[in-house]
mmCIF file of N, CA, C and O in Angstrom:
data_model
loop_
_atom_site.group_PDB
_atom_site.id
_atom_site.type_symbol
_atom_site.label_atom_id
_atom_site.label_comp_id
_atom_site.label_asym_id
_atom_site.label_seq_id
_atom_site.Cartn_x
_atom_site.Cartn_y
_atom_site.Cartn_z
ATOM 1 N N UNK F 1 9.312 46.678 -30.758
ATOM 2 C CA UNK F 1 8.621 45.413 -30.248
ATOM 3 C C UNK F 1 8.569 44.459 -31.247
ATOM 4 O O UNK F 1 8.882 43.233 -30.902
ATOM 5 N N UNK F 2 8.150 44.818 -32.411
ATOM 6 C CA UNK F 2 8.043 43.806 -33.487
ATOM 7 C C UNK F 2 9.659 43.163 -33.720
ATOM 8 O O UNK F 2 9.739 41.981 -34.139
ATOM 9 N N UNK F 3 10.435 44.062 -33.728
ATOM 10 C CA UNK F 3 12.059 43.639 -33.955
ATOM 11 C C UNK F 3 12.364 42.720 -32.945
ATOM 12 O O UNK F 3 13.120 41.897 -33.103
ATOM 13 N N UNK F 4 12.254 43.025 -31.529
ATOM 14 C CA UNK F 4 12.260 41.848 -30.412
ATOM 15 C C UNK F 4 11.724 40.520 -30.666
ATOM 16 O O UNK F 4 12.276 39.572 -30.562
ATOM 17 N N UNK F 5 10.356 40.527 -31.028
ATOM 18 C CA UNK F 5 9.955 39.110 -31.450
ATOM 19 C C UNK F 5 10.506 38.529 -32.531
ATOM 20 O O UNK F 5 10.869 37.327 -32.750
ATOM 21 N N UNK F 6 10.715 39.398 -33.627
ATOM 22 C CA UNK F 6 11.620 39.024 -34.729
ATOM 23 C C UNK F 6 12.880 38.318 -34.294
ATOM 24 O O UNK F 6 13.462 36.941 -34.797
ATOM 25 N N UNK F 7 13.763 38.660 -33.411
ATOM 26 C CA UNK F 7 15.012 38.190 -33.015
ATOM 27 C C UNK F 7 14.638 37.080 -31.972
ATOM 28 O O UNK F 7 15.291 36.145 -32.113
ATOM 29 N N UNK F 8 13.330 36.977 -31.263
ATOM 30 C CA UNK F 8 13.297 35.645 -30.493
ATOM 31 C C UNK F 8 13.114 34.453 -31.289
ATOM 32 O O UNK F 8 13.551 33.481 -31.329
ATOM 33 N N UNK F 9 12.257 34.668 -32.221
ATOM 34 C CA UNK F 9 11.756 33.666 -33.436
ATOM 35 C C UNK F 9 13.135 33.343 -34.162
ATOM 36 O O UNK F 9 13.182 32.082 -34.611
ATOM 37 N N UNK F 10 13.982 34.071 -34.413
ATOM 38 C CA UNK F 10 15.115 33.777 -35.458
ATOM 39 C C UNK F 10 15.979 33.065 -34.548
ATOM 40 O O UNK F 10 17.082 32.460 -34.886
ATOM 41 N N UNK F 11 16.127 33.364 -33.233
ATOM 42 C CA UNK F 11 17.010 32.670 -32.152
ATOM 43 C C UNK F 11 18.398 33.516 -31.855
ATOM 44 O O UNK F 11 19.368 33.026 -31.704
ATOM 45 N N UNK F 12 18.310 34.759 -32.284
ATOM 46 C CA UNK F 12 19.449 35.526 -32.102
ATOM 47 C C UNK F 12 19.802 35.923 -30.769
ATOM 48 O O UNK F 12 21.031 35.960 -30.517
ATOM 49 N N UNK F 13 18.740 35.786 -29.662
ATOM 50 C CA UNK F 13 19.369 35.768 -28.269
ATOM 51 C C UNK F 13 20.079 34.568 -27.888
ATOM 52 O O UNK F 13 20.724 34.332 -26.722
ATOM 53 N N UNK F 14 20.314 33.492 -28.782
ATOM 54 C CA UNK F 14 21.141 32.389 -28.484
ATOM 55 C C UNK F 14 22.465 32.697 -28.806
ATOM 56 O O UNK F 14 23.432 31.801 -28.453
ATOM 57 N N UNK F 15 22.618 33.388 -29.725
ATOM 58 C CA UNK F 15 24.204 33.449 -30.539
ATOM 59 C C UNK F 15 24.545 34.866 -30.401
ATOM 60 O O UNK F 15 25.626 35.072 -30.994
ATOM 61 N N UNK F 16 23.653 35.719 -29.846
ATOM 62 C CA UNK F 16 24.489 36.996 -29.637
ATOM 63 C C UNK F 16 25.692 37.132 -28.654
ATOM 64 O O UNK F 16 26.027 36.333 -28.118
ATOM 65 N N UNK F 17 26.289 38.496 -28.344
ATOM 66 C CA UNK F 17 27.309 38.407 -27.491
ATOM 67 C C UNK F 17 26.968 38.203 -25.985
ATOM 68 O O UNK F 17 27.925 37.600 -25.460
ATOM 69 N N UNK F 18 25.962 38.474 -25.566
ATOM 70 C CA UNK F 18 25.467 38.224 -24.225
ATOM 71 C C UNK F 18 24.622 37.163 -23.988
ATOM 72 O O UNK F 18 23.789 36.893 -23.049
ATOM 73 N N UNK F 19 24.802 36.151 -24.934
ATOM 74 C CA UNK F 19 23.991 34.798 -24.832
ATOM 75 C C UNK F 19 24.300 33.854 -23.936
ATOM 76 O O UNK F 19 23.600 33.312 -23.686
ATOM 77 N N UNK F 20 25.614 34.145 -23.073
ATOM 78 C CA UNK F 20 25.904 33.145 -22.150
ATOM 79 C C UNK F 20 24.886 33.173 -20.796
ATOM 80 O O UNK F 20 24.567 32.314 -20.383
ATOM 81 N N UNK F 21 24.348 34.204 -20.351
ATOM 82 C CA UNK F 21 23.430 34.468 -19.530
ATOM 83 C C UNK F 21 21.960 33.801 -19.887
ATOM 84 O O UNK F 21 21.394 33.216 -19.007
ATOM 85 N N UNK F 22 21.905 34.095 -21.212
ATOM 86 C CA UNK F 22 20.563 33.099 -21.707
ATOM 87 C C UNK F 22 20.390 31.972 -21.684
ATOM 88 O O UNK F 22 19.744 31.202 -21.401
ATOM 89 N N UNK F 23 21.852 31.302 -21.917
ATOM 90 C CA UNK F 23 21.980 29.990 -22.021
ATOM 91 C C UNK F 23 21.984 29.295 -20.625
ATOM 92 O O UNK F 23 21.375 28.216 -20.209
ATOM 93 N N UNK F 24 22.378 30.168 -19.675
ATOM 94 C CA UNK F 24 22.354 29.625 -18.228
ATOM 95 C C UNK F 24 20.967 29.509 -17.841
ATOM 96 O O UNK F 24 20.577 28.638 -16.955
ATOM 97 N N UNK F 25 20.161 30.311 -18.202
ATOM 98 C CA UNK F 25 18.867 30.295 -17.819
ATOM 99 C C UNK F 25 17.837 29.227 -18.493
ATOM 100 O O UNK F 25 17.257 28.591 -17.628
ATOM 101 N N UNK F 26 18.416 29.091 -19.721
ATOM 102 C CA UNK F 26 17.485 28.048 -20.348
ATOM 103 C C UNK F 26 18.119 26.614 -19.841
ATOM 104 O O UNK F 26 17.092 25.812 -19.734
ATOM 105 N N UNK F 27 19.321 26.399 -19.421
ATOM 106 C CA UNK F 27 19.815 25.203 -18.644
ATOM 107 C C UNK F 27 19.362 24.864 -17.439
ATOM 108 O O UNK F 27 18.687 23.893 -16.979
ATOM 109 N N UNK F 28 19.291 26.057 -16.780
ATOM 110 C CA UNK F 28 18.670 25.912 -15.146
ATOM 111 C C UNK F 28 17.345 25.523 -15.320
ATOM 112 O O UNK F 28 16.836 24.658 -14.679
ATOM 113 N N UNK F 29 16.262 26.196 -16.165
ATOM 114 C CA UNK F 29 14.798 25.870 -16.485
ATOM 115 C C UNK F 29 14.758 24.671 -16.890
ATOM 116 O O UNK F 29 13.840 23.733 -16.430
ATOM 117 N N UNK F 30 15.796 24.181 -17.941
ATOM 118 C CA UNK F 30 15.483 22.815 -18.191
ATOM 119 C C UNK F 30 15.962 21.598 -17.187
ATOM 120 O O UNK F 30 15.083 20.720 -16.894
ATOM 121 N N UNK F 31 16.710 21.886 -16.557
ATOM 122 C CA UNK F 31 16.881 21.102 -15.388
ATOM 123 C C UNK F 31 15.965 21.061 -14.155
ATOM 124 O O UNK F 31 15.546 20.090 -13.701
ATOM 125 N N UNK F 32 15.411 22.289 -13.751
ATOM 126 C CA UNK F 32 14.272 22.405 -13.074
ATOM 127 C C UNK F 32 13.084 21.568 -13.803
ATOM 128 O O UNK F 32 12.315 20.703 -12.895
ATOM 129 N N UNK F 33 12.745 21.571 -15.100
ATOM 130 C CA UNK F 33 11.768 20.953 -15.633
ATOM 131 C C UNK F 33 12.039 18.999 -15.470
ATOM 132 O O UNK F 33 11.176 18.592 -15.144
ATOM 133 N N UNK F 34 13.319 18.787 -15.662
ATOM 134 C CA UNK F 34 13.396 17.230 -15.548
ATOM 135 C C UNK F 34 13.359 16.984 -14.242
ATOM 136 O O UNK F 34 12.869 15.790 -13.939
ATOM 137 N N UNK F 35 13.790 17.580 -13.291
ATOM 138 C CA UNK F 35 13.525 17.520 -11.815
ATOM 139 C C UNK F 35 12.003 17.309 -11.460
ATOM 140 O O UNK F 35 11.460 16.475 -10.549
ATOM 141 N N UNK F 36 11.315 18.100 -12.010
ATOM 142 C CA UNK F 36 9.727 18.257 -11.794
ATOM 143 C C UNK F 36 9.119 16.964 -12.516
ATOM 144 O O UNK F 36 8.402 16.444 -11.619
ATOM 145 N N UNK F 37 9.746 16.623 -13.459
ATOM 146 C CA UNK F 37 9.082 15.548 -14.380
ATOM 147 C C UNK F 37 9.353 14.352 -13.250
ATOM 148 O O UNK F 37 8.506 13.475 -13.287
ATOM 149 N N UNK F 38 10.604 14.136 -13.066
ATOM 150 C CA UNK F 38 10.975 13.047 -12.440
ATOM 151 C C UNK F 38 10.445 12.873 -11.040
ATOM 152 O O UNK F 38 9.898 11.571 -10.541
ATOM 153 N N UNK F 39 10.037 13.952 -10.242
ATOM 154 C CA UNK F 39 9.384 14.037 -8.986
ATOM 155 C C UNK F 39 7.960 13.320 -9.404
ATOM 156 O O UNK F 39 7.505 12.680 -8.373
ATOM 157 N N UNK F 40 7.266 13.791 -10.295
ATOM 158 C CA UNK F 40 5.983 13.643 -10.674
ATOM 159 C C UNK F 40 5.761 12.054 -10.999
ATOM 160 O O UNK F 40 4.925 11.301 -10.624
ATOM 161 N N UNK F 41 6.914 11.547 -11.677
ATOM 162 C CA UNK F 41 6.731 10.178 -11.894
ATOM 163 C C UNK F 41 6.976 9.343 -10.490
ATOM 164 O O UNK F 41 6.247 8.299 -10.593
ATOM 165 N N UNK F 42 7.937 9.823 -9.698
ATOM 166 C CA UNK F 42 8.081 9.177 -8.375
ATOM 167 C C UNK F 42 6.762 9.130 -7.707
ATOM 168 O O UNK F 42 6.573 7.814 -6.868
ATOM 169 N N UNK F 43 6.098 10.242 -7.662
ATOM 170 C CA UNK F 43 4.723 10.402 -6.879
ATOM 171 C C UNK F 43 3.651 9.470 -7.425
ATOM 172 O O UNK F 43 2.898 9.013 -6.737
ATOM 173 N N UNK F 44 3.645 9.467 -8.652
ATOM 174 C CA UNK F 44 2.765 8.457 -9.542
ATOM 175 C C UNK F 44 2.930 7.190 -9.007
ATOM 176 O O UNK F 44 2.272 6.210 -8.669
ATOM 177 N N UNK F 45 4.434 6.748 -9.163
ATOM 178 C CA UNK F 45 4.940 5.292 -8.764
ATOM 179 C C UNK F 45 4.151 5.079 -7.207
ATOM 180 O O UNK F 45 3.868 3.987 -6.922
ATOM 181 N N UNK F 46 4.401 6.004 -6.457
ATOM 182 C CA UNK F 46 4.060 5.898 -4.894
ATOM 183 C C UNK F 46 2.345 5.710 -4.671
ATOM 184 O O UNK F 46 1.938 4.849 -4.052
ATOM 185 N N UNK F 47 1.821 6.372 -5.727
ATOM 186 C CA UNK F 47 0.222 6.079 -5.467
ATOM 187 C C UNK F 47 0.011 4.773 -6.095
ATOM 188 O O UNK F 47 -0.968 4.272 -5.399
ATOM 189 N N UNK F 48 0.430 4.355 -7.147
ATOM 190 C CA UNK F 48 0.408 3.209 -7.609
ATOM 191 C C UNK F 48 0.528 2.091 -6.642
ATOM 192 O O UNK F 48 -0.316 1.122 -6.495
ATOM 193 N N UNK F 49 1.844 2.025 -5.854
ATOM 194 C CA UNK F 49 2.249 1.308 -4.854
ATOM 195 C C UNK F 49 1.218 1.126 -3.835
ATOM 196 O O UNK F 49 0.932 -0.019 -2.941
ATOM 197 N N UNK F 50 0.678 2.229 -3.345
ATOM 198 C CA UNK F 50 -0.053 2.533 -2.285
ATOM 199 C C UNK F 50 -1.631 1.820 -2.651
ATOM 200 O O UNK F 50 -2.011 0.927 -1.718
ATOM 201 N N UNK F 51 -1.862 2.088 -4.028
ATOM 202 C CA UNK F 51 -3.069 1.328 -4.017
ATOM 203 C C UNK F 51 -2.871 -0.287 -4.227
ATOM 204 O O UNK F 51 -4.016 -0.760 -3.949
ATOM 205 N N UNK F 52 -1.732 -0.591 -4.588
ATOM 206 C CA UNK F 52 -1.578 -2.228 -4.672
ATOM 207 C C UNK F 52 -1.369 -2.672 -3.260
ATOM 208 O O UNK F 52 -2.330 -3.963 -3.134
ATOM 209 N N UNK F 53 -0.935 -2.116 -2.491
ATOM 210 C CA UNK F 53 -0.812 -2.483 -1.088
ATOM 211 C C UNK F 53 -2.241 -2.526 -0.172
ATOM 212 O O UNK F 53 -2.533 -3.544 0.544
ATOM 213 N N UNK F 54 -2.933 -1.419 -0.632
ATOM 214 C CA UNK F 54 -4.386 -1.508 -0.124
ATOM 215 C C UNK F 54 -5.132 -2.961 -0.587
ATOM 216 O O UNK F 54 -5.934 -3.306 0.078
ATOM 217 N N UNK F 55 -5.082 -2.981 -1.817
ATOM 218 C CA UNK F 55 -5.679 -4.152 -2.396
ATOM 219 C C UNK F 55 -5.202 -5.462 -1.607
ATOM 220 O O UNK F 55 -5.881 -6.366 -1.540
ATOM 221 N N UNK F 56 -4.050 -5.766 -1.357
ATOM 222 C CA UNK F 56 -3.221 -6.729 -0.874
ATOM 223 C C UNK F 56 -3.881 -6.648 0.668
ATOM 224 O O UNK F 56 -4.260 -7.778 1.360
ATOM 225 N N UNK F 57 -4.119 -5.806 1.375
ATOM 226 C CA UNK F 57 -4.474 -5.613 2.615
ATOM 227 C C UNK F 57 -5.916 -6.115 2.689
ATOM 228 O O UNK F 57 -6.264 -6.994 3.621
ATOM 229 N N UNK F 58 -6.950 -5.641 1.726
ATOM 230 C CA UNK F 58 -8.028 -6.260 1.696
ATOM 231 C C UNK F 58 -8.248 -7.626 1.505
ATOM 232 O O UNK F 58 -9.083 -8.489 1.998
ATOM 233 N N UNK F 59 -7.334 -8.122 0.527
ATOM 234 C CA UNK F 59 -7.294 -9.446 0.209
ATOM 235 C C UNK F 59 -6.892 -10.463 1.654
ATOM 236 O O UNK F 59 -7.829 -11.236 1.892
ATOM 237 N N UNK F 60 -5.964 -9.900 2.298
ATOM 238 C CA UNK F 60 -5.532 -10.689 3.390
ATOM 239 C C UNK F 60 -6.544 -10.516 4.658
ATOM 240 O O UNK F 60 -6.885 -11.427 5.196
ATOM 241 N N UNK F 61 -7.205 -9.305 4.663
ATOM 242 C CA UNK F 61 -8.425 -9.332 5.610
ATOM 243 C C UNK F 61 -9.555 -10.077 5.490
ATOM 244 O O UNK F 61 -9.993 -10.744 6.302
ATOM 245 N N UNK F 62 -9.696 -10.350 4.124
ATOM 246 C CA UNK F 62 -11.103 -11.204 3.998
ATOM 247 C C UNK F 62 -10.537 -12.496 3.999
ATOM 248 O O UNK F 62 -11.303 -13.250 4.647
ATOM 249 N N UNK F 63 -9.355 -13.051 3.823
ATOM 250 C CA UNK F 63 -8.876 -14.309 3.985
ATOM 251 C C UNK F 63 -8.744 -14.463 5.404
ATOM 252 O O UNK F 63 -9.290 -15.580 5.981
ATOM 253 N N UNK F 64 -8.436 -13.631 6.375
ATOM 254 C CA UNK F 64 -8.279 -13.760 7.942
ATOM 255 C C UNK F 64 -9.928 -13.899 8.342
ATOM 256 O O UNK F 64 -10.231 -14.849 8.863
ATOM 257 N N UNK F 65 -10.781 -13.163 7.816
ATOM 258 C CA UNK F 65 -12.317 -13.505 8.328
ATOM 259 C C UNK F 65 -12.698 -14.538 7.761
ATOM 260 O O UNK F 65 -13.584 -15.374 8.678
ATOM 261 N N UNK F 66 -12.266 -15.199 6.590
ATOM 262 C CA UNK F 66 -12.609 -16.375 6.172
ATOM 263 C C UNK F 66 -12.392 -17.605 7.000
ATOM 264 O O UNK F 66 -13.184 -18.326 7.519
ATOM 265 N N UNK F 67 -11.153 -17.497 7.277
ATOM 266 C CA UNK F 67 -10.383 -18.464 8.231
ATOM 267 C C UNK F 67 -10.985 -18.446 9.525
ATOM 268 O O UNK F 67 -11.184 -19.501 10.126
ATOM 269 N N UNK F 68 -11.262 -17.077 10.054
ATOM 270 C CA UNK F 68 -11.689 -17.298 11.511
ATOM 271 C C UNK F 68 -13.172 -17.906 11.367
ATOM 272 O O UNK F 68 -13.511 -18.326 12.383
ATOM 273 N N UNK F 69 -13.895 -17.506 10.186
ATOM 274 C CA UNK F 69 -15.379 -18.034 10.285
ATOM 275 C C UNK F 69 -15.350 -19.661 10.289
ATOM 276 O O UNK F 69 -16.204 -20.377 10.964
ATOM 277 N N UNK F 70 -14.452 -20.074 9.575
ATOM 278 C CA UNK F 70 -14.255 -21.509 9.477
ATOM 279 C C UNK F 70 -13.828 -22.350 10.779
ATOM 280 O O UNK F 70 -14.303 -23.246 11.105
ATOM 281 N N UNK F 71 -13.000 -21.414 11.318
ATOM 282 C CA UNK F 71 -12.605 -22.036 12.685
ATOM 283 C C UNK F 71 -13.734 -21.994 13.652
ATOM 284 O O UNK F 71 -13.774 -22.915 14.322
ATOM 285 N N UNK F 72 -14.864 -20.964 13.621
ATOM 286 C CA UNK F 72 -15.771 -20.957 14.453
ATOM 287 C C UNK F 72 -16.565 -22.064 14.391
ATOM 288 O O UNK F 72 -17.144 -22.676 15.344
ATOM 289 N N UNK F 73 -16.791 -22.222 12.980
ATOM 290 C CA UNK F 73 -17.738 -23.451 12.721
ATOM 291 C C UNK F 73 -17.240 -24.756 13.095
ATOM 292 O O UNK F 73 -17.970 -25.678 13.512
ATOM 293 N N UNK F 74 -15.774 -24.922 12.901
ATOM 294 C CA UNK F 74 -15.280 -26.179 13.349
ATOM 295 C C UNK F 74 -15.180 -26.396 15.101
ATOM 296 O O UNK F 74 -15.223 -27.397 15.452
ATOM 297 N N UNK F 75 -15.244 -25.158 15.817
ATOM 298 C CA UNK F 75 -15.286 -25.375 17.266
ATOM 299 C C UNK F 75 -16.595 -25.634 17.585
ATOM 300 O O UNK F 75 -16.591 -25.646 19.109
ATOM 301 N N UNK F 76 -17.639 -25.285 16.911
ATOM 302 C CA UNK F 76 -18.852 -25.511 17.567
ATOM 303 C C UNK F 76 -19.184 -26.999 18.078
ATOM 304 O O UNK F 76 -18.548 -27.678 17.493
ATOM 305 N N UNK F 77 -19.880 -27.001 19.162
ATOM 306 C CA UNK F 77 -20.133 -28.487 19.392
ATOM 307 C C UNK F 77 -20.798 -29.398 18.815
ATOM 308 O O UNK F 77 -20.528 -30.326 18.624
ATOM 309 N N UNK F 78 -21.782 -28.773 17.965
ATOM 310 C CA UNK F 78 -22.567 -29.602 16.986
ATOM 311 C C UNK F 78 -21.613 -30.005 15.942
ATOM 312 O O UNK F 78 -21.722 -31.285 15.574
ATOM 313 N N UNK F 79 -20.697 -29.354 15.412
ATOM 314 C CA UNK F 79 -19.610 -30.053 14.399
ATOM 315 C C UNK F 79 -18.669 -30.831 14.929
ATOM 316 O O UNK F 79 -18.213 -32.015 14.368
ATOM 317 N N UNK F 80 -18.427 -30.649 16.300
ATOM 318 C CA UNK F 80 -17.483 -31.643 16.980
ATOM 319 C C UNK F 80 -18.204 -32.985 17.078
ATOM 320 O O UNK F 80 -17.567 -34.111 16.902
ATOM 321 N N UNK F 81 -19.401 -32.924 17.662
ATOM 322 C CA UNK F 81 -20.119 -33.948 17.888
ATOM 323 C C UNK F 81 -20.244 -34.986 16.565
ATOM 324 O O UNK F 81 -20.280 -35.981 16.568
ATOM 325 N N UNK F 82 -20.560 -34.133 15.530
ATOM 326 C CA UNK F 82 -20.965 -34.947 14.161
ATOM 327 C C UNK F 82 -19.351 -35.506 13.558
ATOM 328 O O UNK F 82 -19.607 -36.643 13.174
ATOM 329 N N UNK F 83 -18.316 -34.712 13.945
ATOM 330 C CA UNK F 83 -16.957 -35.387 13.479
ATOM 331 C C UNK F 83 -16.851 -36.652 14.471
ATOM 332 O O UNK F 83 -16.315 -37.616 14.061
ATOM 333 N N UNK F 84 -17.009 -36.507 15.696
ATOM 334 C CA UNK F 84 -16.750 -37.861 16.570
ATOM 335 C C UNK F 84 -17.706 -38.831 16.567
ATOM 336 O O UNK F 84 -17.259 -40.050 16.649
ATOM 337 N N UNK F 85 -18.994 -38.579 16.080
ATOM 338 C CA UNK F 85 -19.865 -39.667 15.837
ATOM 339 C C UNK F 85 -19.394 -40.290 14.478
ATOM 340 O O UNK F 85 -19.718 -41.585 14.392
ATOM 341 N N UNK F 86 -18.843 -39.796 13.703
ATOM 342 C CA UNK F 86 -18.209 -40.431 12.544
ATOM 343 C C UNK F 86 -17.165 -41.858 12.783
ATOM 344 O O UNK F 86 -17.056 -42.482 12.439
ATOM 345 N N UNK F 87 -16.533 -41.089 13.940
ATOM 346 C CA UNK F 87 -15.406 -42.008 14.422
ATOM 347 C C UNK F 87 -15.690 -43.160 15.473
ATOM 348 O O UNK F 87 -15.162 -43.901 15.902
ATOM 349 N N UNK F 88 -17.006 -42.931 15.750
ATOM 350 C CA UNK F 88 -17.634 -43.999 16.623
ATOM 351 C C UNK F 88 -17.642 -43.224 18.145
ATOM 352 O O UNK F 88 -17.998 -44.134 19.220
ATOM 353 N N UNK F 89 -17.300 -42.096 18.365
ATOM 354 C CA UNK F 89 -17.371 -41.484 19.903
ATOM 355 C C UNK F 89 -18.648 -40.666 19.885
ATOM 356 O O UNK F 89 -18.783 -39.943 19.010
ATOM 357 N N UNK F 90 -19.549 -40.973 21.094
ATOM 358 C CA UNK F 90 -20.653 -40.427 21.153
ATOM 359 C C UNK F 90 -20.556 -39.525 22.446
ATOM 360 O O UNK F 90 -19.659 -39.865 23.425
ATOM 361 N N UNK F 91 -21.275 -38.331 22.684
ATOM 362 C CA UNK F 91 -21.123 -37.564 24.053
ATOM 363 C C UNK F 91 -21.783 -38.325 25.163
ATOM 364 O O UNK F 91 -22.661 -39.109 24.748
ATOM 365 N N UNK F 92 -21.264 -38.110 26.401
ATOM 366 C CA UNK F 92 -21.748 -38.765 27.420
ATOM 367 C C UNK F 92 -23.093 -38.370 27.715
ATOM 368 O O UNK F 92 -23.604 -37.237 27.437
ATOM 369 N N UNK F 93 -24.075 -39.225 28.143
ATOM 370 C CA UNK F 93 -25.358 -38.987 28.560
ATOM 371 C C UNK F 93 -25.551 -38.377 30.128
ATOM 372 O O UNK F 93 -26.429 -37.485 30.387
ATOM 373 N N UNK F 94 -24.670 -38.377 30.965
ATOM 374 C CA UNK F 94 -24.612 -37.847 32.245
ATOM 375 C C UNK F 94 -23.404 -36.718 32.311
ATOM 376 O O UNK F 94 -22.392 -36.774 31.656
ATOM 377 N N UNK F 95 -23.745 -35.598 32.849
ATOM 378 C CA UNK F 95 -22.640 -34.429 32.724
ATOM 379 C C UNK F 95 -21.720 -34.767 33.389
ATOM 380 O O UNK F 95 -21.530 -35.316 34.551
ATOM 381 N N UNK F 96 -20.511 -33.831 33.140
ATOM 382 C CA UNK F 96 -19.444 -34.171 33.939
ATOM 383 C C UNK F 96 -19.381 -33.525 35.345
ATOM 384 O O UNK F 96 -20.490 -32.451 35.579
ATOM 385 N N UNK F 97 -18.785 -33.966 36.493
ATOM 386 C CA UNK F 97 -18.998 -33.417 37.794
ATOM 387 C C UNK F 97 -17.546 -32.681 38.070
ATOM 388 O O UNK F 97 -16.696 -33.193 37.683
ATOM 389 N N UNK F 98 -17.676 -31.872 38.856
ATOM 390 C CA UNK F 98 -16.671 -30.650 38.867
ATOM 391 C C UNK F 98 -16.133 -31.306 40.357
ATOM 392 O O UNK F 98 -16.486 -31.672 41.147
ATOM 393 N N UNK F 99 -14.651 -31.429 40.189
ATOM 394 C CA UNK F 99 -13.957 -32.100 41.427
ATOM 395 C C UNK F 99 -13.224 -30.655 42.229
ATOM 396 O O UNK F 99 -12.283 -30.142 41.459
ATOM 397 N N UNK F 100 -13.526 -30.680 43.560
ATOM 398 C CA UNK F 100 -12.469 -29.601 44.215
ATOM 399 C C UNK F 100 -11.821 -30.092 45.060
ATOM 400 O O UNK F 100 -11.809 -31.142 45.801
ATOM 401 N N UNK F 101 -10.469 -29.658 44.961
ATOM 402 C CA UNK F 101 -9.303 -29.939 46.016
ATOM 403 C C UNK F 101 -9.239 -29.206 46.985
ATOM 404 O O UNK F 101 -8.987 -27.824 46.808
ATOM 405 N N UNK F 102 -9.331 -29.481 48.199
ATOM 406 C CA UNK F 102 -9.275 -28.702 49.340
ATOM 407 C C UNK F 102 -7.708 -28.964 49.846
ATOM 408 O O UNK F 102 -7.354 -29.824 50.045
ATOM 409 N N UNK F 103 -7.176 -27.672 50.182
ATOM 410 C CA UNK F 103 -5.851 -27.652 50.835
ATOM 411 C C UNK F 103 -6.051 -27.986 52.233
ATOM 412 O O UNK F 103 -6.766 -27.404 52.979
ATOM 413 N N UNK F 104 -5.075 -28.695 52.695
ATOM 414 C CA UNK F 104 -4.998 -28.956 53.970
ATOM 415 C C UNK F 104 -3.833 -27.995 54.589
ATOM 416 O O UNK F 104 -2.891 -27.650 54.244
ATOM 417 N N UNK F 105 -4.565 -27.494 55.719
ATOM 418 C CA UNK F 105 -3.706 -26.560 56.474
ATOM 419 C C UNK F 105 -2.979 -27.333 57.712
ATOM 420 O O UNK F 105 -3.605 -27.983 58.323
ATOM 421 N N UNK F 106 -1.604 -26.923 57.961
ATOM 422 C CA UNK F 106 -0.889 -27.691 59.109
ATOM 423 C C UNK F 106 -1.629 -27.068 60.424
ATOM 424 O O UNK F 106 -1.697 -26.056 60.750
#
């Protein structure tokens, strides 16, 4: 047992006669490690992209809500009356009348 550990520490398993199978395993494990690291970096990048896109969605949603509230304020009758009174147009004192058109039947 002590001899095996000594051979591993000295690197004899890399230069011995049957070292080809050891090198194949080492290269295979190294490639798997590189693939695992690349996959991890890719996953991290996707997580950062998702977080950035979520922040953009929140910003666009708040801009939409802000724009909608401004539009609601502009469409209110009191706001329209105020804008028109600045231009000299005032609301009518008598309410509008509904006109009904009857179809003539032959």
